[in-house]
Amino acid sequence: CRFQRLDFVYLNAGIMPNPHVNFKALWHGLLTGKVLHMLTTAEGIMTQTDRLNGDGLQEVFATNLFGHFILIRQLESLLCSNEKPSRLIWTSSSNARESAFSLSDYQHAKGQESYSSSKYATDLTSVVLNRKFNKQGLYSSVVCPGLVMSNMTYRILPVFLWKLLMPIMWLIRFFAKTYTLTPYNGAEAHVWLFKQKPEYLDALVKYHSCTSGLGKNYVEPRKIDVDEETAEKFYQKLLELEKQALERYSDLLD
């Protein structure tokens, strides 16, 4: 009611409940020479135990993606058809992987990589939003903040172990530039996007916050590995789920 338009909406809420490290997979990565890739993307070494929330939805899917989607849809009139472009900036992840996502189980009720699935679903959603709304002045971008030491990260291992590992992680940053480590460094891509003209951005790119071994922050664009047909089908499933949610809570929304 207070505003006639919204210029920027940062979509950043996220959870990773009960994370576990698969040490067997980590050891396999050491033996096969894939450990650096695994340490920078958590591919194959990070699992979570998800649960249903009070709305009967998978908690990670609902928090990391669907709540944002409902918000965008409710704010559509303030985001579209403005003189100035409106921007959506999603916090995605390098952990977003197609192999963790399934259209037949898009809430990831049957798997153990709900975080990866939800972030890949975020990438899919952003791609479709650009295709549908760019002509109305709404642009969507996805960002990876890198490995940031936050409350979410500290739950993966005991705190004392993180303290022991921290000097090693500073060294790893000479080879893995996405080890941003601090929230300030991790926000580099978010701030950079704020300054860009959305018309010149690539809708199929994810913008990664990076920090060099000497501590210099910069942004690295990387192509998103998404199938646009899958993205469209998933978007339709989101619309169906949104319809069900709004019907359930119609009395509160009236």
Short mmCIF file of C-alpha atoms in Angstrom, two decimals:
data_model
loop_
_atom_site.label_atom_id
_atom_site.label_comp_id
_atom_site.label_asym_id
_atom_site.label_seq_id
_atom_site.Cartn_x
_atom_site.Cartn_y
_atom_site.Cartn_z
CA CYS A 1 0.00 0.00 0.00
CA ARG A 2 2.90 2.37 0.67
CA PHE A 3 4.72 2.04 -2.65
CA GLN A 4 3.83 2.50 -6.29
CA ARG A 5 6.73 0.39 -7.53
CA LEU A 6 9.61 -1.80 -6.36
CA ASP A 7 13.05 -1.31 -7.89
CA PHE A 8 14.88 -4.23 -6.26
CA VAL A 9 13.79 -7.36 -4.42
CA TYR A 10 16.58 -9.50 -2.97
CA LEU A 11 15.37 -13.09 -2.48
CA ASN A 12 17.76 -14.46 0.10
CA ALA A 13 15.90 -16.63 2.64
CA GLY A 14 17.42 -20.09 2.87
CA ILE A 15 17.81 -23.10 5.14
CA MET A 16 19.89 -26.27 5.12
CA PRO A 17 18.47 -28.42 7.96
CA ASN A 18 20.49 -31.25 9.53
CA PRO A 19 23.44 -31.17 7.10
CA HIS A 20 25.79 -34.15 7.00
CA VAL A 21 29.16 -34.67 5.33
CA ASN A 22 29.59 -37.87 3.34
CA PHE A 23 33.19 -38.65 4.29
CA LYS A 24 33.22 -41.75 2.08
CA ALA A 25 32.44 -39.59 -0.97
CA LEU A 26 35.07 -37.06 0.14
CA TRP A 27 37.70 -39.80 0.36
CA HIS A 28 36.69 -41.02 -3.10
CA GLY A 29 37.16 -37.49 -4.38
CA LEU A 30 40.68 -37.41 -2.97
CA LEU A 31 41.54 -40.66 -4.74
CA THR A 32 40.06 -39.58 -8.08
CA GLY A 33 41.43 -36.03 -8.14
CA LYS A 34 37.98 -34.43 -7.93
CA VAL A 35 38.32 -33.17 -4.39
CA LEU A 36 38.77 -29.47 -5.31
CA HIS A 37 35.59 -29.53 -7.40
CA MET A 38 33.75 -31.28 -4.57
CA LEU A 39 35.00 -28.80 -1.97
CA THR A 40 33.88 -25.81 -4.06
CA THR A 41 30.44 -27.17 -5.00
CA ALA A 42 29.76 -29.72 -2.21
CA GLU A 43 28.75 -32.10 -5.01
CA GLY A 44 28.18 -35.56 -3.60
CA ILE A 45 29.50 -34.79 -0.13
CA MET A 46 26.63 -32.83 1.44
CA THR A 47 23.27 -34.34 2.40
CA GLN A 48 20.34 -33.01 4.42
CA THR A 49 17.34 -34.45 6.25
CA ASP A 50 14.24 -32.53 5.18
CA ARG A 51 10.72 -32.55 6.68
CA LEU A 52 7.22 -31.27 6.02
CA ASN A 53 6.26 -27.81 7.27
CA GLY A 54 2.89 -26.72 8.63
CA ASP A 55 1.54 -26.24 5.10
CA GLY A 56 2.32 -29.83 4.11
CA LEU A 57 5.22 -28.77 1.87
CA GLN A 58 8.83 -29.88 2.04
CA GLU A 59 10.47 -27.32 4.31
CA VAL A 60 13.58 -26.61 2.23
CA PHE A 61 11.62 -26.19 -1.01
CA ALA A 62 9.07 -23.93 0.70
CA THR A 63 11.69 -21.72 2.36
CA ASN A 64 14.34 -21.52 -0.34
CA LEU A 65 12.02 -21.13 -3.33
CA PHE A 66 8.25 -21.37 -3.04
CA GLY A 67 7.80 -18.62 -0.45
CA HIS A 68 9.76 -16.29 -2.71
CA PHE A 69 7.66 -17.32 -5.70
CA ILE A 70 4.41 -16.54 -3.84
CA LEU A 71 5.85 -13.15 -2.84
CA ILE A 72 6.81 -12.27 -6.42
CA ARG A 73 3.39 -13.21 -7.70
CA GLN A 74 1.67 -11.08 -5.06
CA LEU A 75 3.93 -8.12 -5.88
CA GLU A 76 3.64 -8.49 -9.65
CA SER A 77 1.72 -5.24 -10.13
CA LEU A 78 4.53 -3.30 -8.39
CA LEU A 79 7.26 -5.07 -10.35
CA CYS A 80 5.94 -4.90 -13.91
CA SER A 81 5.03 -2.13 -16.35
CA ASN A 82 7.11 0.58 -14.68
CA GLU A 83 9.07 3.38 -16.30
CA LYS A 84 12.22 2.01 -14.65
CA PRO A 85 13.13 -1.70 -14.71
CA SER A 86 12.46 -3.76 -11.60
CA ARG A 87 15.00 -6.33 -10.46
CA LEU A 88 14.80 -9.71 -8.73
CA ILE A 89 18.11 -10.97 -7.36
CA TRP A 90 18.04 -14.54 -6.07
CA THR A 91 20.70 -16.07 -3.86
CA SER A 92 21.41 -19.37 -5.57
CA SER A 93 24.46 -21.59 -5.10
CA SER A 94 27.23 -23.43 -6.93
CA ASN A 95 25.66 -26.47 -5.25
CA ALA A 96 22.64 -26.16 -7.60
CA ARG A 97 22.78 -29.34 -9.68
CA GLU A 98 20.49 -30.85 -12.27
CA SER A 99 21.24 -34.35 -10.96
CA ALA A 100 19.65 -33.46 -7.61
CA PHE A 101 16.44 -32.15 -9.20
CA SER A 102 13.49 -34.08 -10.62
CA LEU A 103 10.28 -32.72 -12.14
CA SER A 104 8.39 -35.71 -10.73
CA ASP A 105 9.70 -34.89 -7.22
CA TYR A 106 10.39 -31.16 -7.46
CA GLN A 107 9.98 -30.70 -3.70
CA HIS A 108 12.69 -33.38 -3.23
CA ALA A 109 10.68 -35.47 -0.78
CA LYS A 110 12.47 -38.68 -1.79
CA GLY A 111 16.07 -37.51 -1.85
CA GLN A 112 18.77 -36.30 0.53
CA GLU A 113 20.02 -33.26 -1.37
CA SER A 114 17.09 -30.91 -0.86
CA TYR A 115 19.32 -27.81 -0.71
CA SER A 116 20.91 -28.55 -4.08
CA SER A 117 17.50 -29.33 -5.59
CA SER A 118 15.96 -26.09 -4.30
CA LYS A 119 18.81 -24.00 -5.66
CA TYR A 120 18.60 -25.64 -9.08
CA ALA A 121 14.85 -24.96 -8.99
CA THR A 122 15.72 -21.33 -8.25
CA ASP A 123 17.85 -21.17 -11.39
CA LEU A 124 15.03 -22.67 -13.46
CA THR A 125 12.53 -20.16 -12.08
CA SER A 126 14.74 -17.17 -12.81
CA VAL A 127 15.20 -18.26 -16.43
CA VAL A 128 11.44 -18.49 -17.01
CA LEU A 129 10.71 -15.20 -15.24
CA ASN A 130 13.04 -13.42 -17.63
CA ARG A 131 11.39 -14.98 -20.65
CA LYS A 132 7.91 -14.03 -19.46
CA PHE A 133 8.46 -10.61 -17.93
CA ASN A 134 11.45 -8.84 -19.49
CA LYS A 135 9.13 -7.03 -21.93
CA GLN A 136 7.17 -5.75 -18.92
CA GLY A 137 10.28 -4.34 -17.31
CA LEU A 138 11.00 -7.12 -14.80
CA TYR A 139 14.45 -8.75 -14.83
CA SER A 140 15.69 -11.66 -12.75
CA SER A 141 19.27 -12.65 -11.86
CA VAL A 142 20.84 -15.43 -9.80
CA VAL A 143 23.89 -15.07 -7.59
CA CYS A 144 26.24 -17.46 -5.82
CA PRO A 145 27.88 -15.91 -2.73
CA GLY A 146 30.49 -18.66 -2.57
CA LEU A 147 31.43 -20.51 0.61
CA VAL A 148 30.54 -18.06 3.38
CA MET A 149 31.05 -18.87 7.04
CA SER A 150 27.55 -18.22 8.36
CA ASN A 151 25.20 -19.82 10.89
CA MET A 152 24.14 -22.20 8.12
CA THR A 153 27.71 -23.27 7.38
CA TYR A 154 28.72 -23.69 11.01
CA ARG A 155 26.03 -26.34 11.47
CA ILE A 156 27.79 -28.70 9.05
CA LEU A 157 30.72 -29.45 11.37
CA PRO A 158 31.48 -28.74 15.06
CA VAL A 159 32.67 -25.17 15.61
CA PHE A 160 36.05 -26.24 17.00
CA LEU A 161 36.70 -28.20 13.81
CA TRP A 162 35.94 -25.14 11.68
CA LYS A 163 38.48 -23.17 13.73
CA LEU A 164 41.11 -25.83 13.03
CA LEU A 165 40.24 -25.87 9.32
CA MET A 166 40.18 -22.10 8.83
CA PRO A 167 43.93 -21.66 8.05
CA ILE A 168 43.63 -24.46 5.46
CA MET A 169 40.57 -22.78 3.93
CA TRP A 170 42.50 -19.52 3.55
CA LEU A 171 45.15 -21.48 1.64
CA ILE A 172 42.55 -23.27 -0.49
CA ARG A 173 41.33 -19.85 -1.64
CA PHE A 174 44.46 -19.54 -3.80
CA PHE A 175 42.99 -22.39 -5.88
CA ALA A 176 39.24 -22.09 -5.14
CA LYS A 177 38.25 -18.46 -5.64
CA THR A 178 34.67 -19.09 -4.48
CA TYR A 179 35.95 -19.49 -0.90
CA THR A 180 34.77 -16.00 -0.05
CA LEU A 181 34.51 -17.00 3.65
CA THR A 182 33.06 -13.72 4.99
CA PRO A 183 29.56 -12.30 4.41
CA TYR A 184 31.14 -9.05 3.19
CA ASN A 185 33.04 -10.90 0.45
CA GLY A 186 30.05 -13.09 -0.35
CA ALA A 187 27.88 -10.03 -1.05
CA GLU A 188 30.18 -8.85 -3.86
CA ALA A 189 27.95 -10.13 -6.70
CA HIS A 190 24.79 -8.83 -5.01
CA VAL A 191 26.24 -5.31 -4.86
CA TRP A 192 27.73 -5.54 -8.35
CA LEU A 193 24.35 -6.47 -9.85
CA PHE A 194 22.77 -3.46 -8.13
CA LYS A 195 24.97 -1.24 -10.30
CA GLN A 196 24.37 -2.98 -13.64
CA LYS A 197 21.80 -2.22 -16.32
CA PRO A 198 19.62 -5.34 -16.49
CA GLU A 199 19.02 -5.03 -20.24
CA TYR A 200 22.68 -5.93 -20.83
CA LEU A 201 22.80 -8.96 -18.50
CA ASP A 202 22.61 -12.54 -19.73
CA ALA A 203 19.53 -14.34 -18.38
CA LEU A 204 21.37 -17.66 -18.62
CA VAL A 205 24.29 -16.62 -16.41
CA LYS A 206 24.87 -16.98 -12.68
CA TYR A 207 27.03 -14.31 -11.09
CA HIS A 208 29.53 -15.69 -8.58
CA SER A 209 31.18 -13.73 -5.80
CA CYS A 210 34.90 -14.56 -5.83
CA THR A 211 37.88 -13.67 -3.66
CA SER A 212 41.47 -14.10 -4.77
CA GLY A 213 44.13 -15.64 -2.55
CA LEU A 214 45.33 -12.12 -1.76
CA GLY A 215 41.84 -10.99 -0.75
CA LYS A 216 40.66 -9.11 -3.86
CA ASN A 217 36.90 -9.39 -4.47
CA TYR A 218 35.45 -9.66 -7.95
CA VAL A 219 32.50 -11.17 -9.87
CA GLU A 220 32.71 -14.09 -12.26
CA PRO A 221 29.79 -14.87 -14.62
CA ARG A 222 29.18 -18.56 -15.39
CA LYS A 223 26.58 -20.11 -17.67
CA ILE A 224 23.67 -21.82 -15.91
CA ASP A 225 23.25 -25.48 -16.83
CA VAL A 226 19.47 -25.47 -17.39
CA ASP A 227 17.12 -26.94 -19.95
CA GLU A 228 14.59 -24.25 -20.88
CA GLU A 229 11.86 -26.79 -21.62
CA THR A 230 12.29 -28.27 -18.13
CA ALA A 231 12.23 -24.74 -16.71
CA GLU A 232 8.87 -24.03 -18.38
CA LYS A 233 7.34 -27.29 -17.15
CA PHE A 234 8.55 -26.59 -13.63
CA TYR A 235 7.11 -23.07 -13.75
CA GLN A 236 3.71 -24.51 -14.60
CA LYS A 237 3.97 -26.81 -11.58
CA LEU A 238 4.73 -23.79 -9.40
CA LEU A 239 1.63 -22.04 -10.72
CA GLU A 240 -0.49 -25.10 -9.89
CA LEU A 241 0.94 -25.28 -6.39
CA GLU A 242 0.40 -21.56 -5.92
CA LYS A 243 -3.26 -21.96 -6.88
CA GLN A 244 -3.69 -24.69 -4.27
CA ALA A 245 -1.97 -22.59 -1.60
CA LEU A 246 -4.09 -19.50 -2.32
CA GLU A 247 -7.30 -21.54 -2.24
CA ARG A 248 -6.28 -22.97 1.13
CA TYR A 249 -5.68 -19.53 2.62
CA SER A 250 -8.29 -17.54 0.67
CA ASP A 251 -10.03 -16.37 3.88
CA LEU A 252 -6.80 -14.80 5.15
CA LEU A 253 -6.06 -13.09 1.84
CA ASP A 254 -9.51 -11.53 1.38
#
